CSV table of C-alpha atoms in Angstrom, one decimal:
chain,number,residue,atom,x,y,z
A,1,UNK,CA,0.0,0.0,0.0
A,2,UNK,CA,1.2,3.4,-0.9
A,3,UNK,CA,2.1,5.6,1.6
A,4,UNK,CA,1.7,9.0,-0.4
A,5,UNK,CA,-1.2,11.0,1.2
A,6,UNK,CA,-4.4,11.4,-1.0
A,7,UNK,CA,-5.8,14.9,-0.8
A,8,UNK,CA,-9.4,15.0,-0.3
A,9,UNK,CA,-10.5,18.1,-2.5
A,10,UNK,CA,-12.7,19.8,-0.2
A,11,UNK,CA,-12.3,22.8,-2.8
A,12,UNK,CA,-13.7,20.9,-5.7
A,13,UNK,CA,-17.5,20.9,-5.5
A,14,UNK,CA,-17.9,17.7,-7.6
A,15,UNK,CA,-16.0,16.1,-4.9
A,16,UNK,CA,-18.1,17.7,-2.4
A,17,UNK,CA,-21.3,17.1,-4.1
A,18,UNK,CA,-20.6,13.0,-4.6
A,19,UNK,CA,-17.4,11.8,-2.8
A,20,UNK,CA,-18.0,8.2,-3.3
A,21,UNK,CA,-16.4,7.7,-6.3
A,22,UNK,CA,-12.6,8.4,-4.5
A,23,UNK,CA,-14.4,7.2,-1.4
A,24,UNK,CA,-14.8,4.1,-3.2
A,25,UNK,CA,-11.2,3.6,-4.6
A,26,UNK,CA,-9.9,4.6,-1.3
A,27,UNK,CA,-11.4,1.6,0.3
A,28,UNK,CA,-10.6,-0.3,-2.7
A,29,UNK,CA,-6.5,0.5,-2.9
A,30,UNK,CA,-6.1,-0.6,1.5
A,31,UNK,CA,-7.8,-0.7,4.8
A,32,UNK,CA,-6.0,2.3,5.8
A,33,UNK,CA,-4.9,4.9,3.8
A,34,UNK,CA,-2.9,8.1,4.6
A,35,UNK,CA,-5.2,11.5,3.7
A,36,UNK,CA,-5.0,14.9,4.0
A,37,UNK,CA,-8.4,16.0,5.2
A,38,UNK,CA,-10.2,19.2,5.5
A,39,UNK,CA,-7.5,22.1,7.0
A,40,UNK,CA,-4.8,20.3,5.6
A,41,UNK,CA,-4.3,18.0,8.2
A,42,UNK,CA,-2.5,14.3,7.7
A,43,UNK,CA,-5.0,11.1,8.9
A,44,UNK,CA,-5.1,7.6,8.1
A,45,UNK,CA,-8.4,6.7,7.2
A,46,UNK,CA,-9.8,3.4,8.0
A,47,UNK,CA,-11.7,2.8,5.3
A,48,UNK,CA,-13.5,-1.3,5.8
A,49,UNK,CA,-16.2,-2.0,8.1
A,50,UNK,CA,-14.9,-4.5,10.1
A,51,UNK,CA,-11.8,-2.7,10.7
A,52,UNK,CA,-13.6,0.6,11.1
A,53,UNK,CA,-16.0,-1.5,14.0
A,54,UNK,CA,-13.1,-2.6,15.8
A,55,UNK,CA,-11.2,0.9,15.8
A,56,UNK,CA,-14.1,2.2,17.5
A,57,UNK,CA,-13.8,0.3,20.6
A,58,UNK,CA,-10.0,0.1,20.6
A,59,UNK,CA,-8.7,1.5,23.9
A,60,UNK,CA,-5.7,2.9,22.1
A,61,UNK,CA,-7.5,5.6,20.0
A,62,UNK,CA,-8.4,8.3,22.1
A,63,UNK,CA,-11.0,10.7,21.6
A,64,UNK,CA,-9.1,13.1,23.5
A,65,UNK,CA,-7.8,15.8,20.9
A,66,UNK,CA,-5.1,16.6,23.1
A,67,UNK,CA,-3.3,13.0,22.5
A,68,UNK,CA,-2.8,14.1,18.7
A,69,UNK,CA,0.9,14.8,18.1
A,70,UNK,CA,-0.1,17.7,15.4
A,71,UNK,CA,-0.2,20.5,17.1
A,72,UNK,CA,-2.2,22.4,14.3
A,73,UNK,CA,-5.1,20.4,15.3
A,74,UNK,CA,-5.8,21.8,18.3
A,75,UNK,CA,-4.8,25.4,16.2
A,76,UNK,CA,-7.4,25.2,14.1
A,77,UNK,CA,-10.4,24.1,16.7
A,78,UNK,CA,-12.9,26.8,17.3
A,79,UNK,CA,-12.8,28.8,21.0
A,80,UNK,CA,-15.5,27.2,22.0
A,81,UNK,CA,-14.4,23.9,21.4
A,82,UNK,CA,-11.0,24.4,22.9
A,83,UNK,CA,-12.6,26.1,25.6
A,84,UNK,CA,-14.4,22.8,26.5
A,85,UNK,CA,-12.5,19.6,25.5
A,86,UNK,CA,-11.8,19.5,29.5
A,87,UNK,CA,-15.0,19.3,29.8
A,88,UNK,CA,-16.7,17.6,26.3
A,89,UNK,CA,-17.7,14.1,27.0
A,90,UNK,CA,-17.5,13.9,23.5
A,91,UNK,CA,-13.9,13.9,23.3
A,92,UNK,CA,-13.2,12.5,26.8
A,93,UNK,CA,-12.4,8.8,27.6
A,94,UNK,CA,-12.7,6.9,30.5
A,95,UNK,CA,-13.0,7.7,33.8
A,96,UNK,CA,-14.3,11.1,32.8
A,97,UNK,CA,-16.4,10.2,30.1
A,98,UNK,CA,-18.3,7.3,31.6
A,99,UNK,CA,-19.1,9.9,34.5
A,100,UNK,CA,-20.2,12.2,32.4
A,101,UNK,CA,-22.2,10.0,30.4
A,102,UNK,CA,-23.8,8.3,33.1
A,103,UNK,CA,-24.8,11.6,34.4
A,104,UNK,CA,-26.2,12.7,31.3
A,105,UNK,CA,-27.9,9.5,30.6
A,106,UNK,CA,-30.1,9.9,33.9
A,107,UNK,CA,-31.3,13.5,32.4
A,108,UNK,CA,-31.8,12.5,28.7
A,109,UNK,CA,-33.3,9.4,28.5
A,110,UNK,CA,-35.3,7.4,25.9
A,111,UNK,CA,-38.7,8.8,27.7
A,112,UNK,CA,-37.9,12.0,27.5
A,113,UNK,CA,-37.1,11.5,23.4
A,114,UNK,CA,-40.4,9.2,23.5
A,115,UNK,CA,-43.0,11.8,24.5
A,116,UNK,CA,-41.6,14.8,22.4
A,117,UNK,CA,-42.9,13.0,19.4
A,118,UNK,CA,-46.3,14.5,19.4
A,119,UNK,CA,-44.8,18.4,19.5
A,120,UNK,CA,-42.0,17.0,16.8
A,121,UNK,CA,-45.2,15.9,15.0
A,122,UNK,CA,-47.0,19.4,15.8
A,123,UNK,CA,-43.8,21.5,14.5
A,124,UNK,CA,-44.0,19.3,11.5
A,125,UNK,CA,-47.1,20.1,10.5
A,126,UNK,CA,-46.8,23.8,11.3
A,127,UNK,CA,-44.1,24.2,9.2
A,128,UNK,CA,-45.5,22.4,6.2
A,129,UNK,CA,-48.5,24.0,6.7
A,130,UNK,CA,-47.0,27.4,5.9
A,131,UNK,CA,-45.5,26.3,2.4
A,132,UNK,CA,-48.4,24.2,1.3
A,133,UNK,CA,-50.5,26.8,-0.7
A,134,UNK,CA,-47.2,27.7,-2.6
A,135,UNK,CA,-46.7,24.6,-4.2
A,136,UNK,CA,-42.7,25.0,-4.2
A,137,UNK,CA,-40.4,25.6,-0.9
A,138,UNK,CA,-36.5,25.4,0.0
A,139,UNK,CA,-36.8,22.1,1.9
A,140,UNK,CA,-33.6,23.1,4.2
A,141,UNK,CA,-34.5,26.8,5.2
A,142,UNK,CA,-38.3,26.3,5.7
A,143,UNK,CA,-38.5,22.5,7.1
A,144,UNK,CA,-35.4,20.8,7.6
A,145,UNK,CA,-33.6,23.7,9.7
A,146,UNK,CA,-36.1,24.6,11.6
A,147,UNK,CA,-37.4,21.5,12.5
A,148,UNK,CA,-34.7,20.7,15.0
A,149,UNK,CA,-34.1,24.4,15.7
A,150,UNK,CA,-37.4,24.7,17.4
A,151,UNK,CA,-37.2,21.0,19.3
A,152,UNK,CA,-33.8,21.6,20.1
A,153,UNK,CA,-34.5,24.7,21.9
A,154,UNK,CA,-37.6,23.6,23.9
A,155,UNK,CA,-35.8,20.8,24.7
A,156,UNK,CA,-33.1,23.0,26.4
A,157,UNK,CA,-36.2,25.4,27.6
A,158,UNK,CA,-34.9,28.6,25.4
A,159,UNK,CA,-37.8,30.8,25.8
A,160,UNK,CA,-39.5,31.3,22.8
A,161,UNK,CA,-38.2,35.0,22.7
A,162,UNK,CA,-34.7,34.0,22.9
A,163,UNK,CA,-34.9,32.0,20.2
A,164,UNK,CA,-33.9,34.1,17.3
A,165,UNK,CA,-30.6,35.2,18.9
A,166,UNK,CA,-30.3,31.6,20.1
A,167,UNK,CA,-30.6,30.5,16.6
A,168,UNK,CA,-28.4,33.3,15.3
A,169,UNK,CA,-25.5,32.6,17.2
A,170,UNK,CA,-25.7,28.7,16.7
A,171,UNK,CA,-25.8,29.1,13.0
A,172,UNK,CA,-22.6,31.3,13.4
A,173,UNK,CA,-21.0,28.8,15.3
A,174,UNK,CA,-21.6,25.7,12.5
A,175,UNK,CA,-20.8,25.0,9.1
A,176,UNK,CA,-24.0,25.7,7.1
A,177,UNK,CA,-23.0,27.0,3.8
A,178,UNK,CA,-20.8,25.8,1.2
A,179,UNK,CA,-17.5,27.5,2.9
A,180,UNK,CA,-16.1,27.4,5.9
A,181,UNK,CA,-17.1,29.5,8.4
A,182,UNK,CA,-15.2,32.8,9.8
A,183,UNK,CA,-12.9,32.2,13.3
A,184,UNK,CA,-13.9,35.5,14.0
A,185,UNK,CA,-17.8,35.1,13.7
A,186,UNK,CA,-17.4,32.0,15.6
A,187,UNK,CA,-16.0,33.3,18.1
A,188,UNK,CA,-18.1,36.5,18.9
A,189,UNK,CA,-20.9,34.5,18.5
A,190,UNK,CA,-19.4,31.9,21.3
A,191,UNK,CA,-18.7,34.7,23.4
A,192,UNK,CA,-22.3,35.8,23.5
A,193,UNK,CA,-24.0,32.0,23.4
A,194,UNK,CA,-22.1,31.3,26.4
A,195,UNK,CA,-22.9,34.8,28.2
A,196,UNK,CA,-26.3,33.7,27.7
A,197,UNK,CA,-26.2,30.0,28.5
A,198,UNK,CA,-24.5,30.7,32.1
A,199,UNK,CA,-27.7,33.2,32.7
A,200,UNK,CA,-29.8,30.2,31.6
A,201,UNK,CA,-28.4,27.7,34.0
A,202,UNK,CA,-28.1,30.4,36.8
A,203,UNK,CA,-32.7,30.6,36.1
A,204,UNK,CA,-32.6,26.7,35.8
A,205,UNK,CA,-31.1,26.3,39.4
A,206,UNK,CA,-33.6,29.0,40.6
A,207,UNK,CA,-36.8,28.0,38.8
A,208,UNK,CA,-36.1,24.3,37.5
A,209,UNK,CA,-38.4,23.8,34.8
A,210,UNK,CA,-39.7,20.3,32.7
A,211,UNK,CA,-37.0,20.8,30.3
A,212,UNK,CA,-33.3,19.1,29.5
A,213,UNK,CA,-31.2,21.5,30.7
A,214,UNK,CA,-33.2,22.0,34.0
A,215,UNK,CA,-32.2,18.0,34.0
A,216,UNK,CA,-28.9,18.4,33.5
A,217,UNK,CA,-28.6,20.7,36.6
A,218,UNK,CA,-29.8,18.6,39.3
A,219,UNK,CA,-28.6,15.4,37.4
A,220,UNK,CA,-26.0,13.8,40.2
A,221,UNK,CA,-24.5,10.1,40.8
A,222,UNK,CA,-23.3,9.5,44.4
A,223,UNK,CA,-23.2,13.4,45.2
A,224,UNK,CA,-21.4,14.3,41.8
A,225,UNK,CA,-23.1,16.8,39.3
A,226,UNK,CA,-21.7,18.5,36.4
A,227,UNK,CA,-19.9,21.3,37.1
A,228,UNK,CA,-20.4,24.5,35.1
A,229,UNK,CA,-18.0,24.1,32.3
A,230,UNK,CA,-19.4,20.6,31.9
A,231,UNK,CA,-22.8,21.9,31.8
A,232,UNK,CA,-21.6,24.4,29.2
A,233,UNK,CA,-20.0,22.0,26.9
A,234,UNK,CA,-23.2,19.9,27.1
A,235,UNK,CA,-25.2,22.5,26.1
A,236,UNK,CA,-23.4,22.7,22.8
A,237,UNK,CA,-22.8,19.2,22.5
A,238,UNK,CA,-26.4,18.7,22.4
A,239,UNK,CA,-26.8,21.6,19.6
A,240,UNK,CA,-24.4,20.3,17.9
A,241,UNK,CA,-25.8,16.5,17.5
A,242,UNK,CA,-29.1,17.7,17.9
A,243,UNK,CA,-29.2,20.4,15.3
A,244,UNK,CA,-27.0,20.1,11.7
A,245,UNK,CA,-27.0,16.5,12.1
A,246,UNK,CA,-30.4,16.6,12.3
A,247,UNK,CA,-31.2,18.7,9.3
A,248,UNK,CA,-28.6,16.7,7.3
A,249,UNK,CA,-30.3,13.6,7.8
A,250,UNK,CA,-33.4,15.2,7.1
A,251,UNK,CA,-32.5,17.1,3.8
A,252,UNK,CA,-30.1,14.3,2.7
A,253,UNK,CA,-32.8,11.5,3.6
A,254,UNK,CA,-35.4,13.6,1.3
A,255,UNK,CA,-32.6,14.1,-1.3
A,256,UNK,CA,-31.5,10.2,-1.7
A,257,UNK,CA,-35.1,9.9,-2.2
A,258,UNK,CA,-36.0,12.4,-5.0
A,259,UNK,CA,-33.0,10.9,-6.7
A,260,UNK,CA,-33.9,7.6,-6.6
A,261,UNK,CA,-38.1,7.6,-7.5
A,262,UNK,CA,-38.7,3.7,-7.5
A,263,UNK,CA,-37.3,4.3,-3.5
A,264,UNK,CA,-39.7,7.3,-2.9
A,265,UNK,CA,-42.8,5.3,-5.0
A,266,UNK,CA,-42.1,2.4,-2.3
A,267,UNK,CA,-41.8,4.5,0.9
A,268,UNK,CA,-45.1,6.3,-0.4
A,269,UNK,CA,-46.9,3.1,-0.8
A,270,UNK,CA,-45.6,1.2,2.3
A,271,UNK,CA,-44.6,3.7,4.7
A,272,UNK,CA,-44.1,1.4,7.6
A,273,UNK,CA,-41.2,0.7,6.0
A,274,UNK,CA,-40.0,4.1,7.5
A,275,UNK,CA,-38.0,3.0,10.3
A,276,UNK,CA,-35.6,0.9,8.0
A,277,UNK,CA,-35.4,3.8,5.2
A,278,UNK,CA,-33.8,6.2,7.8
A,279,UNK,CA,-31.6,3.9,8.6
A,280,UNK,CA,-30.7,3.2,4.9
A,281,UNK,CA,-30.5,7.1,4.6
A,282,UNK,CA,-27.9,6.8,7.5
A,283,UNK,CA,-25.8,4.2,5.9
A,284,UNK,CA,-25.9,5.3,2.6
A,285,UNK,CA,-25.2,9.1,2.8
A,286,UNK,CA,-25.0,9.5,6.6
A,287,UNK,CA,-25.0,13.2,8.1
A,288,UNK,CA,-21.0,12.7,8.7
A,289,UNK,CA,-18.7,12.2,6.3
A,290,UNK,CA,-16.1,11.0,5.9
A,291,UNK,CA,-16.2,10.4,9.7
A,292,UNK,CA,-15.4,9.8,13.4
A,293,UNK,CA,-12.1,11.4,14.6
A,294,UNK,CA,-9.3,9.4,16.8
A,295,UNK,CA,-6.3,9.9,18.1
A,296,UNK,CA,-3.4,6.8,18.3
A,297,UNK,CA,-2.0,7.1,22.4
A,298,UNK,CA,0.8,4.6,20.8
A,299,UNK,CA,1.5,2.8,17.8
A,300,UNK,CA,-1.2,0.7,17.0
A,301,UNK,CA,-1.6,-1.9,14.2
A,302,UNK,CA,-4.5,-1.5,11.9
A,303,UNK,CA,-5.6,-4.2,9.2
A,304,UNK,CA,-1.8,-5.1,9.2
A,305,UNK,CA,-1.1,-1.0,9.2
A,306,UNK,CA,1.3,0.5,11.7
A,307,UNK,CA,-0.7,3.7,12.8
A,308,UNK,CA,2.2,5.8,14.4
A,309,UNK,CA,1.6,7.3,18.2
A,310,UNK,CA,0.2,10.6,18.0
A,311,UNK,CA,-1.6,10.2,14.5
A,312,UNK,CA,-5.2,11.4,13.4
A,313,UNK,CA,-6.8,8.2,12.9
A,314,UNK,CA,-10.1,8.6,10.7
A,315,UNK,CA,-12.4,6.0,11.1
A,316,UNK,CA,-14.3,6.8,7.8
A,317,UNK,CA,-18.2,5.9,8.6
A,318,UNK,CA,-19.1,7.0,5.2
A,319,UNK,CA,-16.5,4.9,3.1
A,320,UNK,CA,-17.1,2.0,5.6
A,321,UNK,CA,-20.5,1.7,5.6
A,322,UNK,CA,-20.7,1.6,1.6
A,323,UNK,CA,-18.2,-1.8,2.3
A,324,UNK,CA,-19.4,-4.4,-0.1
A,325,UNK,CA,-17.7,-6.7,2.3
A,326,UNK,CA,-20.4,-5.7,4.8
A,327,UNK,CA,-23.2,-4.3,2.6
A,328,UNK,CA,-24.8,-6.6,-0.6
A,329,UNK,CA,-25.2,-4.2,-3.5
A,330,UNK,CA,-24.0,-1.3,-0.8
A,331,UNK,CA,-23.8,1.9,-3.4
A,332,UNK,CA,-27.7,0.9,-4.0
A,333,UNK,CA,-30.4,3.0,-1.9
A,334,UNK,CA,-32.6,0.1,-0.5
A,335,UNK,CA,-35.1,1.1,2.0
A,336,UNK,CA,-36.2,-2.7,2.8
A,337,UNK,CA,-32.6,-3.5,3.7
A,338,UNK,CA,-32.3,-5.4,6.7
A,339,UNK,CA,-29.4,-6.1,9.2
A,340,UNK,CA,-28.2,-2.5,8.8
A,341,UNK,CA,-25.9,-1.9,11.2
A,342,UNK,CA,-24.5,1.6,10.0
A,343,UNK,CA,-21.4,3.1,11.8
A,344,UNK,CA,-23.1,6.7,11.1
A,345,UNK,CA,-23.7,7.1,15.2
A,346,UNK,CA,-20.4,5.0,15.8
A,347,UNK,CA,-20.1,2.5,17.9
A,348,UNK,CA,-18.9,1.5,21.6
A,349,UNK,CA,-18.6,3.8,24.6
A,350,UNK,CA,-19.1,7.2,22.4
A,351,UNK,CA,-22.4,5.6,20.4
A,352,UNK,CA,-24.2,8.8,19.8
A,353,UNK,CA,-26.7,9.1,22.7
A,354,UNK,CA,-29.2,11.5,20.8
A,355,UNK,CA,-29.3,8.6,18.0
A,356,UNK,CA,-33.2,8.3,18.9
A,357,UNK,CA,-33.9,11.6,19.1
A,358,UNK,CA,-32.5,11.8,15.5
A,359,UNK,CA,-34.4,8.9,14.5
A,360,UNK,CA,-37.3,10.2,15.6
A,361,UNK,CA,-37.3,13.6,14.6
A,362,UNK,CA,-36.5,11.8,10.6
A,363,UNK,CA,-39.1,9.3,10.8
A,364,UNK,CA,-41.6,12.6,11.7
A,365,UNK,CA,-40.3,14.8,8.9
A,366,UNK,CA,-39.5,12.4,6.1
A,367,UNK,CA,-42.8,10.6,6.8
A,368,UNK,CA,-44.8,13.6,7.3
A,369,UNK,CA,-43.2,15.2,3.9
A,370,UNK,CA,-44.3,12.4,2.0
A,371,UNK,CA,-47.5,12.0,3.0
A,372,UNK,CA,-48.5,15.9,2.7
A,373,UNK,CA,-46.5,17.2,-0.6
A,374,UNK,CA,-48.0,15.1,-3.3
A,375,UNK,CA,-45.8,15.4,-6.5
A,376,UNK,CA,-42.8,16.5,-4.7
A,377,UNK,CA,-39.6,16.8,-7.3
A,378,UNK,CA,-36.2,18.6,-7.6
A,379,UNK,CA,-37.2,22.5,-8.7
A,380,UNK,CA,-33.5,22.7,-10.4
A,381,UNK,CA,-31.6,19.9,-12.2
A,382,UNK,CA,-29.6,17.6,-9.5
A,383,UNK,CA,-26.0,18.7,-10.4
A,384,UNK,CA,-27.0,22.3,-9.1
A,385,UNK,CA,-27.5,21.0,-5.9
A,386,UNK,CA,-24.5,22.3,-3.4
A,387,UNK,CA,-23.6,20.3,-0.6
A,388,UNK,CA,-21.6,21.0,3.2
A,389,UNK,CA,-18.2,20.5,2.7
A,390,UNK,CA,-15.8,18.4,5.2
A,391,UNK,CA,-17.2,17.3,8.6
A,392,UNK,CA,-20.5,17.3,8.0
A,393,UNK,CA,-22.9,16.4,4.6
A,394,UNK,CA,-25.7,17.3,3.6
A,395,UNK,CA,-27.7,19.8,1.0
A,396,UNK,CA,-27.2,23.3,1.6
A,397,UNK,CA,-30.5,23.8,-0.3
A,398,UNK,CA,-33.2,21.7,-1.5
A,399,UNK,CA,-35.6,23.5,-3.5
A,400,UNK,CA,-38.5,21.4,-4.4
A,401,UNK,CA,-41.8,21.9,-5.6
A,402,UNK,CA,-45.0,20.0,-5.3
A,403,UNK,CA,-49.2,20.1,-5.8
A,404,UNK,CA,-50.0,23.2,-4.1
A,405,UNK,CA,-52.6,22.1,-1.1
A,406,UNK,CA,-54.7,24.4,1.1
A,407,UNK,CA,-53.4,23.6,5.2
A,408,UNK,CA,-54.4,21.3,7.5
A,409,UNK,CA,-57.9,21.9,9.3
């Protein structure tokens, strides 16, 4: 296997707009393969299933950024998220991570996610009520953004006059667009999300409410609690996989669909087949891409691959999970596949814990879409279509049109 890095062309948007092609030849030419990703940085992907499943659970690979021997890493995070990786139980391991997950867990748990599905349902229907009568709509800005917007903020208890500014700052904070966003605007906009998050907590502990973060406050285990900084990088933790993840999977789950009509004919006709067709979405053009971030804390061997102490290890979810080794037929969207077990929400001690809160804000939206916009189709060819670059995938814009319909009621 060569050794020579492959660039990634994060600058060329026919890479950006279907990166399975190199994705493909990647997995083909090793297991592991030497890349320079998105900032320039070097990182061996891990491109097979199997291999990619086992790296996951492999003590060696820390999620701890601070364990990567490239010191531009760190450089180029955000503030905020240098601010909190003491405190992110996203990139933590054990002991602090299973503390912080098992405090977590006792605040959001599958109950919680279960009874929100009438107000996800609600929103839904709001939302698609308002571009009905038009017969056309940008699927991203009027349903697939907001969507999660709104039930990720009542889920945190945001008052509903915060919200724009909440939303504001969020949005400044991650990648929407096609380019990458400004250090600057991130950062001012950090400055005055956390100003306002540590006046949110400080009304949680005086007036706990029914909401997450009210949770999250009086969440302890054997007289520990999160502490403030933990409580922060929560809070945008939970925006983070509860918000552009969210409106990827929605947006790309609707865009696999419009692109593949004998797909979106079945789902139409059998929609209990919903629950596997998110999962499908998942596997075939998941929300991250090319994916989940490691860091070697000594040499390891990989698929016969000596991974050096220090290096960026990338298991790539999205070149993985299209693994023909795994997957029958894998570069085919099949919404009646069966044993689908994706890496798109990882796997092991870091499984993605707002998986079902993804799930079921999808199976709402991508349901409810097809049921209410008869006729809906692409409103511009599909090459004009512009997708996220690096990180994270999904249509910036999906505009769409469909039999204009009077609303609900």
């Amino acid at each position: 296997m060569s050794q020579q890095p492959v660039l990634l062309p994060y600058d060329d948007p026919a890479f950006v707009a279907d990166p399975f092609p190199l994705y493909r030849q990647l997995r083909e030419d090793g297991p592991v393969r030497r890349a320079v990703i998105a900032g320039g940085l070097d990182a061996w992907l891990v491109t097979r299933y199997e291999d990619g499943l086992a790296a996951l659970s492999d003590p060696r690979l820390s999620s701890d950024v601070r364990d990567a021997s490239d010191p531009r890493l760190i450089a180029q995070l955000p503030e905020f998220e240098r601010e909190s990786m003491m405190s992110n139980m996203l990139r933590s391991d054990p002991p602090d991570h299973t503390r912080l997950r098992r405090l977590v867990s006792k605040a959001f748990t599958a109950r919680r996610v279960a009874d929100l599905r009438p107000r996800v349902q609600e929103i839904t229907d709001r939302l698609l009520d308002a571009v009905l009568p038009a017969g056309r709509a940008e699927l991203v800005a009027d349903f697939a953004l907001p969507l999660p917007v709104t039930v990720i903020s009542e889920l945190l208890g945001i008052p509903v006059d915060d919200r724009h500014d909440f939303q504001r700052w969020t949005d400044a904070m991650i990648v929407r667009g096609e380019r990458m966003p400004d250090p600057a605007v991130v950062n001012e906009a950090w400055q005055r999300m956390r100003a306002y998050v540590t006046k949110h907590l400080e009304t949680k502990r005086a007036r706990p409410g029914d909401d997450l973060l009210s949770a999250l406050v009086s969440a302890h285990d054997e007289e520990q609690r999160l502490n403030h900084d933990e409580l922060i990088a929560m809070t945008f933790l939970l925006l983070v996989a509860g918000y552009i993840t969210t409106v990827n999977l929605i947006g790309g789950g609707i865009a696999a669909l419009l692109a593949n009509p004998d797909q979106l004919t079945l789902l139409r006709e059998r929609p209990e087949l919903l629950p596997d067709a998110i999962e499908e979405f998942l596997r075939y053009d998941g929300p991250v891409s090319p994916g989940i971030a490691r860091f070697a804390r000594e040499d390891v061997e990989i698929a016969g691959v000596t991974v050096p102490r220090g290096a960026t290890v990338l298991v790539a979810s999205a070149i993985a999970d299209r693994d023909p080794a795994r997957f029958a037929d894998p570069d085919r969207l099949d919404i009646t596949r069966q044993d689908n077990g994706h890496l798109a929400f990882g796997h092991g001690i870091h499984y993605c814990l707002g998986a079902p809160l993804a799930r079921l804000e999808g199976q709402v939206a991508i349901g409810t879409a097809l049921r209410r916009l008869p006729g809906l189709a692409l409103a511009v060819p599909p090459a004009e279509l512009s997708w996220r670059p690096g990180g994270l995938r999904g249509p910036v814009r999906l505009p769409v049109t469909f039999t204009p319909a009077h609303r609900a009621g």
